[in-house]
Amino acid sequence: AQSVTQPDIHITVSEGASLELRCNYSYGATPYLFWYVQSPGQGLQLLLKYFSGDTLVQGIKGFEAEFKRSQSSFNLRKPSVHWSDAAEYFCAVGSANQAGTALIFGKGTTLSVSS
Amino acid sequence: GAVVSQHPSRVICKSGTSVKIECRSLDFQATTMFWYRQFPKQSLMLMATSNEGSKATYEQGVEKDKFLINHASLTLSTLTVTSAHPEDSSFYICSAKDPDTEAFFGQGTRLTVV
C-alpha cells in the first residue's frame, strides 16, 4: 500500500536549535517527494521537492531535505530554527510516472518553538 | 511557481443549503485538478480527481452526489457541497497541475455549516 509516515506528531525545539522532521514513505512507483508547511487556517506552502538528481535538496526558508532510497526516507532539516517556523509540516509523495496522480500526505508534524 | 486561486477563503452557510467553491489556475492550463478535505489537526485526504472535460473520480467513501465536481475548462474546477450539514464543516483545498509539473495548491476554503 502507498503511504507516508511522519512518526512525530508534535516536536518542540528551542529557538536557534537544529531541527529534523522525519518522513518515511511506501510507494510502488518512482516517487516524487515534497515537504509543505501550513500555518493555522492557511493553505499549503511548498518548502522543497525532490524529483531526481542530487539527493540533498535545498528549499526555502533555510530548509533542506535528503532523499535516502535505501531507507525510503525524506527527512527535513534546518540548522537553526526561528520562532516563525512554528507550524504544521506535511511530507507528501507522488508518482513520477503518472501525471494525473494525486499526492499522498503524511499525518503531519506540529512544530512548536520555545524561546 | 504557478498560482492557483481558490475562492472563497471562508464561507458560512445554513444547514440544508448548497455552497460552491471555485479553484482557478491563473497562469497555466490545469489538465488535472484535485480536491482535498482537511479536518482540524489532521492531514489532507483526497476526495476526488478531475480531468478537464471528464467526470471526476471519487475516492472511496466520498459521496459524489453530495460533493459535485465540475471541471469544464482548463483553468477552472468547482466543488459544490449540496445540502450541507454541520458535519460537512471542514477545510477544503484544491490543487491543479498540467502534465509536466507538480501540483500547485490553492489557499483553501474554510466551510462552516450552522
Short mmCIF file of C-alpha atoms in Angstrom, two decimals:
data_model
loop_
_atom_site.label_atom_id
_atom_site.label_comp_id
_atom_site.label_asym_id
_atom_site.label_seq_id
_atom_site.Cartn_x
_atom_site.Cartn_y
_atom_site.Cartn_z
CA ALA A 1 0.00 0.00 0.00
CA GLN A 2 1.15 3.51 -0.73
CA SER A 3 1.64 5.59 2.37
CA VAL A 4 3.61 8.32 4.05
CA THR A 5 4.57 8.08 7.70
CA GLN A 6 5.59 11.01 9.84
CA PRO A 7 6.46 9.33 13.14
CA ASP A 8 6.49 12.50 15.22
CA ILE A 9 3.11 14.08 15.86
CA HIS A 10 4.48 17.02 17.82
CA ILE A 11 8.02 18.34 18.25
CA THR A 12 9.21 21.22 20.38
CA VAL A 13 12.54 22.82 19.59
CA SER A 14 14.30 25.74 21.21
CA GLU A 15 14.81 28.76 19.05
CA GLY A 16 18.24 28.57 17.44
CA ALA A 17 18.46 24.81 17.80
CA SER A 18 18.59 22.42 14.88
CA LEU A 19 15.56 20.57 13.60
CA GLU A 20 14.92 17.28 11.87
CA LEU A 21 11.45 16.11 10.90
CA ARG A 22 11.19 12.51 9.83
CA CYS A 23 9.34 11.15 6.84
CA ASN A 24 9.18 7.59 5.55
CA TYR A 25 7.26 6.50 2.50
CA SER A 26 6.00 3.36 0.87
CA TYR A 27 5.39 3.78 -2.82
CA GLY A 28 5.32 1.33 -5.67
CA ALA A 29 6.48 3.65 -8.42
CA THR A 30 9.37 6.09 -8.71
CA PRO A 31 8.45 8.74 -6.17
CA TYR A 32 8.35 12.48 -6.26
CA LEU A 33 8.72 13.78 -2.70
CA PHE A 34 7.59 17.02 -1.17
CA TRP A 35 7.57 18.93 2.08
CA TYR A 36 4.85 21.51 2.73
CA VAL A 37 4.28 23.87 5.62
CA GLN A 38 0.88 25.05 6.80
CA SER A 39 0.15 27.85 9.24
CA PRO A 40 -3.17 27.75 11.13
CA GLY A 41 -6.12 28.37 8.83
CA GLN A 42 -3.88 28.74 5.81
CA GLY A 43 -3.16 26.73 2.70
CA LEU A 44 -0.02 24.80 1.92
CA GLN A 45 3.30 26.35 1.09
CA LEU A 46 5.84 24.23 -0.73
CA LEU A 47 9.16 24.11 1.11
CA LEU A 48 11.05 21.84 -1.25
CA LYS A 49 10.71 18.91 -3.58
CA TYR A 50 12.75 16.03 -4.88
CA PHE A 51 12.27 14.69 -8.38
CA SER A 52 15.68 13.30 -9.33
CA GLY A 53 19.38 14.06 -9.23
CA ASP A 54 21.17 15.31 -6.14
CA THR A 55 19.60 13.61 -3.15
CA LEU A 56 20.14 16.64 -0.92
CA VAL A 57 17.70 19.32 -1.91
CA GLN A 58 17.57 22.89 -0.73
CA GLY A 59 14.34 24.68 -0.14
CA ILE A 60 13.01 27.99 1.02
CA LYS A 61 13.45 29.48 4.49
CA GLY A 62 16.72 27.62 5.06
CA PHE A 63 15.22 24.14 4.93
CA GLU A 64 16.82 21.14 3.27
CA ALA A 65 15.88 17.50 2.89
CA GLU A 66 17.77 14.38 2.00
CA PHE A 67 16.33 11.55 -0.07
CA LYS A 68 17.60 8.15 1.01
CA ARG A 69 16.22 5.49 -1.26
CA SER A 70 17.63 2.60 0.80
CA GLN A 71 15.75 3.85 3.85
CA SER A 72 12.67 5.11 1.99
CA SER A 73 13.12 8.35 3.85
CA PHE A 74 12.97 12.05 3.06
CA ASN A 75 13.78 13.86 6.30
CA LEU A 76 13.53 17.62 6.58
CA ARG A 77 16.23 19.58 8.36
CA LYS A 78 17.02 23.12 9.39
CA PRO A 79 20.23 24.08 11.19
CA SER A 80 18.75 26.91 13.26
CA VAL A 81 15.05 27.21 13.95
CA HIS A 82 13.29 30.57 14.19
CA TRP A 83 10.11 31.24 16.16
CA SER A 84 8.32 31.90 12.88
CA ASP A 85 8.92 28.29 11.85
CA ALA A 86 6.24 27.10 14.28
CA ALA A 87 3.62 25.47 12.06
CA GLU A 88 2.35 22.16 10.73
CA TYR A 89 4.64 20.28 8.37
CA PHE A 90 3.48 17.72 5.85
CA CYS A 91 5.51 15.25 3.86
CA ALA A 92 3.93 14.03 0.64
CA VAL A 93 4.70 11.58 -2.15
CA GLY A 94 3.50 11.47 -5.72
CA SER A 95 4.17 9.47 -8.83
CA ALA A 96 6.96 10.41 -11.19
CA ASN A 97 5.35 8.38 -13.92
CA GLN A 98 1.66 9.15 -13.67
CA ALA A 99 0.91 12.78 -14.28
CA GLY A 100 -2.67 12.60 -13.07
CA THR A 101 -1.95 11.01 -9.73
CA ALA A 102 -2.70 12.90 -6.54
CA LEU A 103 -0.24 13.37 -3.72
CA ILE A 104 -0.41 11.18 -0.65
CA PHE A 105 0.18 13.09 2.55
CA GLY A 106 1.53 12.09 5.90
CA LYS A 107 -0.43 12.97 9.02
CA GLY A 108 1.77 15.94 9.69
CA THR A 109 4.14 17.07 12.42
CA THR A 110 3.35 20.07 14.57
CA LEU A 111 6.43 22.11 15.32
CA SER A 112 6.49 24.32 18.37
CA VAL A 113 9.40 26.67 19.01
CA SER A 114 10.29 27.63 22.55
CA SER A 115 12.26 30.72 23.49
CA GLY B 1 5.74 28.92 -9.22
CA ALA B 2 2.33 28.72 -10.75
CA VAL B 3 -0.64 30.30 -9.00
CA VAL B 4 -3.84 28.56 -8.01
CA SER B 5 -6.62 30.77 -6.72
CA GLN B 6 -9.35 29.33 -4.54
CA HIS B 7 -12.48 31.23 -3.68
CA PRO B 8 -14.00 31.91 -1.25
CA SER B 9 -11.45 31.62 1.54
CA ARG B 10 -14.18 31.40 4.16
CA VAL B 11 -17.88 30.69 3.92
CA ILE B 12 -20.62 30.21 6.47
CA CYS B 13 -23.86 28.68 5.30
CA LYS B 14 -27.07 27.41 6.80
CA SER B 15 -27.72 23.72 7.09
CA GLY B 16 -29.52 22.41 4.02
CA THR B 17 -28.14 24.96 1.59
CA SER B 18 -25.51 24.40 -1.10
CA VAL B 19 -22.11 26.01 -1.35
CA LYS B 20 -19.86 26.34 -4.38
CA ILE B 21 -16.07 26.59 -4.12
CA GLU B 22 -14.00 27.66 -7.11
CA CYS B 23 -10.46 26.68 -7.97
CA ARG B 24 -8.68 28.51 -10.76
CA SER B 25 -5.25 28.08 -12.29
CA LEU B 26 -4.18 31.61 -13.12
CA ASP B 27 -1.14 31.16 -15.32
CA PHE B 28 -1.23 27.62 -16.62
CA GLN B 29 -3.68 25.12 -18.01
CA ALA B 30 -4.66 22.55 -15.42
CA THR B 31 -5.46 19.28 -17.10
CA THR B 32 -5.97 17.69 -13.71
CA MET B 33 -7.36 19.13 -10.52
CA PHE B 34 -7.62 17.50 -7.11
CA TRP B 35 -9.91 18.26 -4.20
CA TYR B 36 -8.82 17.52 -0.65
CA ARG B 37 -10.54 17.80 2.68
CA GLN B 38 -8.77 18.51 5.93
CA PHE B 39 -10.30 18.05 9.36
CA PRO B 40 -8.87 20.03 12.27
CA LYS B 41 -5.36 18.97 13.19
CA GLN B 42 -5.42 16.20 10.61
CA SER B 43 -3.87 15.55 7.24
CA LEU B 44 -5.25 16.20 3.79
CA MET B 45 -7.50 13.47 2.49
CA LEU B 46 -8.07 13.23 -1.23
CA MET B 47 -11.74 13.50 -2.13
CA ALA B 48 -11.66 13.35 -5.90
CA THR B 49 -9.59 13.78 -9.03
CA SER B 50 -10.99 15.62 -12.01
CA ASN B 51 -9.67 15.80 -15.53
CA GLU B 52 -10.85 18.57 -17.81
CA GLY B 53 -13.93 17.55 -19.73
CA SER B 54 -14.37 14.27 -17.87
CA LYS B 55 -16.33 13.10 -14.87
CA ALA B 56 -14.49 13.26 -11.61
CA THR B 57 -13.12 10.14 -9.98
CA TYR B 58 -14.13 9.98 -6.34
CA GLU B 59 -12.25 8.29 -3.56
CA GLN B 60 -13.92 5.52 -1.64
CA GLY B 61 -16.36 6.85 0.92
CA VAL B 62 -16.87 10.23 -0.75
CA GLU B 63 -20.47 10.80 -1.84
CA LYS B 64 -20.40 12.01 -5.42
CA ASP B 65 -23.99 13.26 -5.22
CA LYS B 66 -23.13 15.39 -2.21
CA PHE B 67 -19.81 16.74 -3.44
CA LEU B 68 -20.38 17.76 -7.04
CA ILE B 69 -17.22 18.46 -9.00
CA ASN B 70 -17.14 20.19 -12.33
CA HIS B 71 -14.01 20.73 -14.41
CA ALA B 72 -15.43 22.34 -17.51
CA SER B 73 -12.35 24.27 -18.57
CA LEU B 74 -8.59 24.02 -18.31
CA THR B 75 -8.47 26.80 -15.74
CA LEU B 76 -11.49 26.21 -13.54
CA SER B 77 -12.84 23.47 -11.35
CA THR B 78 -15.70 23.82 -8.90
CA LEU B 79 -16.73 21.83 -5.86
CA THR B 80 -20.35 22.17 -4.79
CA VAL B 81 -21.32 20.88 -1.38
CA THR B 82 -25.02 20.12 -1.71
CA SER B 83 -27.47 20.16 1.18
CA ALA B 84 -24.68 20.97 3.56
CA HIS B 85 -24.82 19.80 7.16
CA PRO B 86 -22.65 20.65 10.14
CA GLU B 87 -20.57 17.51 9.66
CA ASP B 88 -19.50 18.91 6.27
CA SER B 89 -17.76 21.77 8.05
CA SER B 90 -14.11 21.44 7.15
CA PHE B 91 -11.18 22.95 5.30
CA TYR B 92 -11.28 22.19 1.58
CA ILE B 93 -8.16 22.58 -0.56
CA CYS B 94 -7.76 22.22 -4.29
CA SER B 95 -4.66 21.61 -6.31
CA ALA B 96 -4.05 21.87 -10.02
CA LYS B 97 -1.42 20.57 -12.37
CA ASP B 98 -0.56 20.18 -16.00
CA PRO B 99 1.17 17.03 -17.28
CA ASP B 100 4.64 18.50 -16.92
CA THR B 101 4.57 20.00 -13.44
CA GLU B 102 3.92 19.13 -9.88
CA ALA B 103 0.58 20.14 -8.40
CA PHE B 104 0.10 23.64 -7.03
CA PHE B 105 -2.27 24.25 -4.16
CA GLY B 106 -4.93 26.83 -3.55
CA GLN B 107 -5.14 28.63 -0.25
CA GLY B 108 -8.09 26.59 0.94
CA THR B 109 -11.69 27.30 1.89
CA ARG B 110 -12.93 27.14 5.45
CA LEU B 111 -16.56 25.96 5.31
CA THR B 112 -18.72 26.31 8.39
CA VAL B 113 -22.24 24.96 8.29
CA VAL B 114 -24.53 26.28 11.01
#
